[in-house]
Coordinates of N, CA and C in Angstrom, one line a residue:
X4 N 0.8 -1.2 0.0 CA 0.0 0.0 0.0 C 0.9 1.2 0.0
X5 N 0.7 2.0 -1.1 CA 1.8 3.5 -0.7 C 1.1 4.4 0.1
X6 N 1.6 5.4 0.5 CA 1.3 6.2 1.6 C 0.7 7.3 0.5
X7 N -0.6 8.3 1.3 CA -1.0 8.7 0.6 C -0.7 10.0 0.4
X8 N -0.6 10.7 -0.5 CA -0.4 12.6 -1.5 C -0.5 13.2 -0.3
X9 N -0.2 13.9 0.4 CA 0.1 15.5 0.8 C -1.6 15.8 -0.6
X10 N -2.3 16.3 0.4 CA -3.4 17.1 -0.2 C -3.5 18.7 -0.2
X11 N -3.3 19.4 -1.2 CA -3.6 20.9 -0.7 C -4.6 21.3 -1.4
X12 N -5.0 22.0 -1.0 CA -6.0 23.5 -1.3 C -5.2 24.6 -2.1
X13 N -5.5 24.9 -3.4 CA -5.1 25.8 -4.3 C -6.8 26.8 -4.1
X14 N -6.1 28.1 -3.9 CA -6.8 29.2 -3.7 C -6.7 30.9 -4.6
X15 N -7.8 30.8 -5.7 CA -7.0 31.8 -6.2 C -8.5 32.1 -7.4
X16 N -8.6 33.4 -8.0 CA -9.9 33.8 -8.6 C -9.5 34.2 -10.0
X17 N -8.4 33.5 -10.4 CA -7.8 33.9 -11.8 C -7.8 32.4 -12.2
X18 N -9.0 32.0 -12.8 CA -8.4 30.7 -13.6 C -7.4 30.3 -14.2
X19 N -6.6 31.3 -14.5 CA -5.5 30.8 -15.8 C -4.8 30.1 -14.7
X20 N -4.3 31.4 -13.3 CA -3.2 31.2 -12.3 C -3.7 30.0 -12.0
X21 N -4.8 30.0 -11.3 CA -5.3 28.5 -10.7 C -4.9 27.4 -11.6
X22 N -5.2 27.1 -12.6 CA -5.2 26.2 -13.6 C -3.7 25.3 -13.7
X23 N -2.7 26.9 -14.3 CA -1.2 26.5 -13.8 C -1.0 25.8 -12.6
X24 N -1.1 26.5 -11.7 CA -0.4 25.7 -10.6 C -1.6 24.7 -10.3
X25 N -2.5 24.1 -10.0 CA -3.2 22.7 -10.3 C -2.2 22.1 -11.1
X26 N -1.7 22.3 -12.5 CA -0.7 21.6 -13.5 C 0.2 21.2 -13.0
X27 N 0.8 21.9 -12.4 CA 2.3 21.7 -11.5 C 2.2 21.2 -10.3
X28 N 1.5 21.6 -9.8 CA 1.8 20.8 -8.8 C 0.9 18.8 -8.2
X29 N -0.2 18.7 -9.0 CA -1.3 17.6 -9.5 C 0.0 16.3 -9.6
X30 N 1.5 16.3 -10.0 CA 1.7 15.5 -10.1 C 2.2 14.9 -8.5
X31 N 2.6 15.5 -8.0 CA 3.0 15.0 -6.4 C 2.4 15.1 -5.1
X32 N 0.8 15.7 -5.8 CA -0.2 15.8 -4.9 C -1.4 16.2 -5.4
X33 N -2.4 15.8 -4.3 CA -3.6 15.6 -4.4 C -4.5 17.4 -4.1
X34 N -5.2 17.4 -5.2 CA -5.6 19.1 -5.3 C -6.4 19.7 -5.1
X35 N -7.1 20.3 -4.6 CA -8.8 20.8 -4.2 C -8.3 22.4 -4.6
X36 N -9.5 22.8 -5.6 CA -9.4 24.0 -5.7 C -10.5 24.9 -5.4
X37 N -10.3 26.3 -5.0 CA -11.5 27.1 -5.0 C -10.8 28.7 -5.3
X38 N -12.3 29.3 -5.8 CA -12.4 30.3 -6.6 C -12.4 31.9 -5.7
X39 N -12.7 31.2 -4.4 CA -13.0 32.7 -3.6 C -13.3 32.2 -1.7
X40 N -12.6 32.9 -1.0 CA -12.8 32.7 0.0 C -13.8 31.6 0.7
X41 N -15.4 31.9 0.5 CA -16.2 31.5 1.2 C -16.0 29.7 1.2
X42 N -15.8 29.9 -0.3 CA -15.4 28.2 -0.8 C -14.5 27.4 -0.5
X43 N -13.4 28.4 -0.3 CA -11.9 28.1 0.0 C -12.4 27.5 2.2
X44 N -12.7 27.7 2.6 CA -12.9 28.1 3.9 C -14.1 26.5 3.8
X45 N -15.0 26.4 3.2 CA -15.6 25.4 3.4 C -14.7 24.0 2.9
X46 N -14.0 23.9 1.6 CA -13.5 23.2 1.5 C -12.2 22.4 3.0
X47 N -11.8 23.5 3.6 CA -10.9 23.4 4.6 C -11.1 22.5 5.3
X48 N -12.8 23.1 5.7 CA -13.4 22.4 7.5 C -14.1 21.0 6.5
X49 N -14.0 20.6 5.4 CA -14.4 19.5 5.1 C -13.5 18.4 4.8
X50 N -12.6 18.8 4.2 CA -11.8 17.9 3.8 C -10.1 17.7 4.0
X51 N -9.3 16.8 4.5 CA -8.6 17.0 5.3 C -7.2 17.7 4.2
X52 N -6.7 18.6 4.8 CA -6.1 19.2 3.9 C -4.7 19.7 4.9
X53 N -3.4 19.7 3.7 CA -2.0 19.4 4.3 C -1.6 21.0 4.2
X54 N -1.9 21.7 3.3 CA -1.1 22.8 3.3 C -2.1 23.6 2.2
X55 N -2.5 24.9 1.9 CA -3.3 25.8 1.1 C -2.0 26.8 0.4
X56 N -2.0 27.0 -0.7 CA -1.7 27.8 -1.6 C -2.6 29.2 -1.9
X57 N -2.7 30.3 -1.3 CA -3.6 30.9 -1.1 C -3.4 32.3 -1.9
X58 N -4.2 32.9 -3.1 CA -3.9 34.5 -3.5 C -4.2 35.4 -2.2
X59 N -4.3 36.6 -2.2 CA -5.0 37.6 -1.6 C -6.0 38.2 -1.5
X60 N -5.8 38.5 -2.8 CA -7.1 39.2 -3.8 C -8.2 38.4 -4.4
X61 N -9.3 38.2 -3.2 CA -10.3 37.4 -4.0 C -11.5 38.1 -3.4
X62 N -12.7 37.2 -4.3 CA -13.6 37.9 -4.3 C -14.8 37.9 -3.4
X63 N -15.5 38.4 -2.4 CA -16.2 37.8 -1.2 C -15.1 38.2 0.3
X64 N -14.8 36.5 0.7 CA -14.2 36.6 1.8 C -12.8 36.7 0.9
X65 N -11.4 37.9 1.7 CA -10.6 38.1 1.3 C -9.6 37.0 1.4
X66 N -8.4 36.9 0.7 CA -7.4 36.0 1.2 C -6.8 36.3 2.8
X67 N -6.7 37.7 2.9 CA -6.4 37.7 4.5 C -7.3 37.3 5.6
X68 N -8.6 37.6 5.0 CA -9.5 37.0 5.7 C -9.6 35.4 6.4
X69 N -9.3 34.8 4.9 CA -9.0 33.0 5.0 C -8.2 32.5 5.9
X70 N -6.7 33.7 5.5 CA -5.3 33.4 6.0 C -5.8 33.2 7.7
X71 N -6.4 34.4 8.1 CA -6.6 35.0 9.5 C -7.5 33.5 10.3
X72 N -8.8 33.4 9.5 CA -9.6 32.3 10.0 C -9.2 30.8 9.8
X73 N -8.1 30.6 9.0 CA -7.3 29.1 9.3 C -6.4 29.1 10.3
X74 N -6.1 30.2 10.3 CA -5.0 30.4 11.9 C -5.4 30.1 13.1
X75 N -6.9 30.7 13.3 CA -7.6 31.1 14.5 C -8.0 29.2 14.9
X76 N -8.3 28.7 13.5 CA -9.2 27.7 13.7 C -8.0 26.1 13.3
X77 N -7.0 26.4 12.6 CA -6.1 25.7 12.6 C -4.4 25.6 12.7
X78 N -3.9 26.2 13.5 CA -2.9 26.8 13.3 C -1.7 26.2 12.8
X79 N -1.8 25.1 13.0 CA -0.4 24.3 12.4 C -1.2 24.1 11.1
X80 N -2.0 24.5 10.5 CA -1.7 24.1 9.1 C -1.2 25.1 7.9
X81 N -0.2 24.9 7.1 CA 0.9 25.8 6.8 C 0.2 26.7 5.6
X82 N 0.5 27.7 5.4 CA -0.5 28.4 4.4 C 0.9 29.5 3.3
X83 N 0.8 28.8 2.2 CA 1.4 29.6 1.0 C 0.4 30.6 0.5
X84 N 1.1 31.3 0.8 CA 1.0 32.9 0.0 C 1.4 33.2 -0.8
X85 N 0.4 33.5 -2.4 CA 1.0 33.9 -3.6 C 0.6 34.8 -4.2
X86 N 1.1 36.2 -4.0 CA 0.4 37.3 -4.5 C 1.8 38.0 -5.2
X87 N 1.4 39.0 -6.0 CA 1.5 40.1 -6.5 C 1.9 41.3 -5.6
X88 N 1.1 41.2 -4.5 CA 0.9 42.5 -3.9 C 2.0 43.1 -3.4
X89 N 2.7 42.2 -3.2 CA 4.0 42.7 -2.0 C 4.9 42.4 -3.2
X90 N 6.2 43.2 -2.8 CA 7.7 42.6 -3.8 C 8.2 41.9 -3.2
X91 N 8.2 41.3 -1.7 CA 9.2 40.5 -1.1 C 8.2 39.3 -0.1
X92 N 8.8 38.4 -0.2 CA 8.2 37.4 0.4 C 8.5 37.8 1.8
X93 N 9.0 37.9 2.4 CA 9.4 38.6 3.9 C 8.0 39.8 4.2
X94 N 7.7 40.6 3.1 CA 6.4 41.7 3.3 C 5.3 40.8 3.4
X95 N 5.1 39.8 3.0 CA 3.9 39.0 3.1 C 3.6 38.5 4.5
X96 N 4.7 38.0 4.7 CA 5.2 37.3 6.2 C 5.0 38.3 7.1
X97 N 5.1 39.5 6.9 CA 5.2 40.4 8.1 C 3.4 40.6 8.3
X98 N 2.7 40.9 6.9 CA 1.6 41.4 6.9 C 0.4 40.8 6.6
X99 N 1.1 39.4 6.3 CA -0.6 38.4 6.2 C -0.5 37.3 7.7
X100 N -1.3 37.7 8.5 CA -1.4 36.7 9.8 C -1.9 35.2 9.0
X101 N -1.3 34.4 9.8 CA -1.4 33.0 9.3 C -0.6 32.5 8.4
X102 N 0.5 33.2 7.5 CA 1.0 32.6 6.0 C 2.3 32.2 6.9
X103 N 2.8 31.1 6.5 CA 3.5 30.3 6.8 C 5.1 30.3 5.7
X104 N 4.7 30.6 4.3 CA 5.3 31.4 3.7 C 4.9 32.2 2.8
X105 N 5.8 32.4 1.4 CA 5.2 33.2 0.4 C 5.6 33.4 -0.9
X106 N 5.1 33.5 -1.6 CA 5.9 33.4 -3.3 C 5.5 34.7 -4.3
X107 N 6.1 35.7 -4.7 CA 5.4 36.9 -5.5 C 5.3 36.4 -7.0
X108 N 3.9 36.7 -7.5 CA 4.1 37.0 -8.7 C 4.4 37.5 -9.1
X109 N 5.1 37.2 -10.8 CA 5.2 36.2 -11.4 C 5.7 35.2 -11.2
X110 N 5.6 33.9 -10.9 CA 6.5 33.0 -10.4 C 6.9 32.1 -11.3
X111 N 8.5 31.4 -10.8 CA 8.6 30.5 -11.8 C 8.1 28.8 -11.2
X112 N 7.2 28.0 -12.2 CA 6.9 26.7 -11.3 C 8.0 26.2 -10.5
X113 N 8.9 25.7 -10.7 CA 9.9 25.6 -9.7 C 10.0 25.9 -8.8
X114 N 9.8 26.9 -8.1 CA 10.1 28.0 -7.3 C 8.4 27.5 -6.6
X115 N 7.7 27.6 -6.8 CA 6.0 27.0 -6.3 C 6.6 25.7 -5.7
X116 N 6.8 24.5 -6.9 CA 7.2 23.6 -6.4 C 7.9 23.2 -4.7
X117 N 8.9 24.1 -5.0 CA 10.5 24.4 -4.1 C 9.3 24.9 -2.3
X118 N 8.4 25.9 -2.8 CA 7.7 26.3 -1.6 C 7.1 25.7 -0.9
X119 N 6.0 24.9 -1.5 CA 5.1 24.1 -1.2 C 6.0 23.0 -0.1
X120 N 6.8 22.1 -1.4 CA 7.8 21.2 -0.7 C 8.3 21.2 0.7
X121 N 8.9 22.7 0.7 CA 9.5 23.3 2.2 C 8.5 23.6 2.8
X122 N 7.2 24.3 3.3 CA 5.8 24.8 3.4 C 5.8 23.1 4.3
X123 N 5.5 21.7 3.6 CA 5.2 20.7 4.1 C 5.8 20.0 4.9
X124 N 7.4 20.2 4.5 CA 8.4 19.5 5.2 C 8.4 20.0 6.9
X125 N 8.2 21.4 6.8 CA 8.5 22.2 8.1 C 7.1 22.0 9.0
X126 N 6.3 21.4 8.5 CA 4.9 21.1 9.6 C 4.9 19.7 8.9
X127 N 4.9 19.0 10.4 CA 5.4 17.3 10.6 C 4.0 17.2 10.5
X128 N 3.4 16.1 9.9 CA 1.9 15.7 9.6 C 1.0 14.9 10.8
X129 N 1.8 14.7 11.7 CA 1.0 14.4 13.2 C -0.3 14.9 12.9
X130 N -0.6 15.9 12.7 CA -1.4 16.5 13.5 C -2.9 16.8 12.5
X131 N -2.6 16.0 11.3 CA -3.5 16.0 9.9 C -4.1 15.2 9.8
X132 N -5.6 14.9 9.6 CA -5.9 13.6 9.6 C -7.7 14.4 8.8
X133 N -8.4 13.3 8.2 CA -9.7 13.7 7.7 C -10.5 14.3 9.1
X134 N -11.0 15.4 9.0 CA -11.7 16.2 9.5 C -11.2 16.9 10.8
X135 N -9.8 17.3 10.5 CA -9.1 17.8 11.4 C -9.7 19.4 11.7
X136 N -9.6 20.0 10.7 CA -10.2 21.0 10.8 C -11.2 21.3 10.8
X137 N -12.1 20.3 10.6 CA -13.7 20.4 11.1 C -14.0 20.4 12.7
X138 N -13.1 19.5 13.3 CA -13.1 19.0 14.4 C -13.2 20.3 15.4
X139 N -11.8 20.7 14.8 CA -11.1 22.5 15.7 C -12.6 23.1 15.7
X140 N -13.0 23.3 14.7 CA -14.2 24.0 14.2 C -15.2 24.1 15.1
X141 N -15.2 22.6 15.1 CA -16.5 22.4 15.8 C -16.4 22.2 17.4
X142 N -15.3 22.1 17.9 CA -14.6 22.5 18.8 C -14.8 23.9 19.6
X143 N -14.4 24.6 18.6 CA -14.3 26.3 19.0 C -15.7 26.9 18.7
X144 N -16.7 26.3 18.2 CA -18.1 26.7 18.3 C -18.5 26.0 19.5
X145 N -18.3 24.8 20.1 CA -18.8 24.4 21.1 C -17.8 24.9 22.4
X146 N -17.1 25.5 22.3 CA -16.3 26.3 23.4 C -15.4 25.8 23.9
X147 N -14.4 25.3 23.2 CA -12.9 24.5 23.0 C -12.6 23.8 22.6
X148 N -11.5 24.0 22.3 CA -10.6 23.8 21.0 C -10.3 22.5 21.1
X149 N -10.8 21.9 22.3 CA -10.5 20.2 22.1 C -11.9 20.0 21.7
X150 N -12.9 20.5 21.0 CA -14.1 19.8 21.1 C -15.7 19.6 22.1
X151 N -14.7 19.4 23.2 CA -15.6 19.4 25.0 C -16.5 20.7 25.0
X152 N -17.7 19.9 25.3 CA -18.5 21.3 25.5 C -17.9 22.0 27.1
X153 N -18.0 23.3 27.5 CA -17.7 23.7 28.6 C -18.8 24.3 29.3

């Protein structure tokens, strides 16, 4: 039996962008994509997911928005940051709560590749399992973070 794909979440409201990186990265893992926050955010608390590739600029709920409310509600799960907006991956890091790292556009696949890779390596998968982040979820609505009603 082989062990299974590192699953991520590609998040981003430019189909072409989205499309590319699904291409690139589809061969060494398993891909869930969404179009805009709200989706991005349900896909999370449903389905067990290793690491999100995340734009900024989307449409609805923002990317910092997402960034902020996977933090709140999952924190070890690692979150790539790929915008435009900033010139330096370190400005992203300073100014998106939650991003774990970051990549500016334009990028080269490689360099996605290279992120994601490290992004995964650096958060040990203990702690990932199907409905992990539903769990927190449901957890933190029922008034802790283990779950336990209080």
């Amino acid at each position: 039996m082989q062990p299974s794909r590192p699953t991520l979440l590609i998040v981003d409201d430019d189909p072409s962008i989205q499309t590319l990186m699904r291409f690139i990265l589809q061969t060494a893992f398993t891909v869930h994509t969404a179009a805009d926050g709200a989706i991005a955010l349900q896909i999370a608390r449903s389905l067990p997911i290793d690491g999100v590739v995340l734009d900024l600029n989307l449409p609805g709920v923002s990317g910092w928005d997402v960034a902020r409310t996977l933090q709140q509600e999952a924190p070890q799960l690692p979150i790539l940051v790929v915008t435009g907006r900033y010139n330096r991956p370190e400005e992203v890091l300073q100014n998106v709560a939650g991003s774990t790292a970051a990549l500016i556009k334009p990028f080269d696949p490689l360099d996605l590749i290279t992120e994601v890779q490290g992004m995964l390596a650096a958060h040990p998968p203990s702690w990932r399992g199907p409905g992990r982040l539903m769990a927190v979820h449901a957890g933190a609505l029922a008034g802790g973070a283990d779950g336990q009603r209080r």
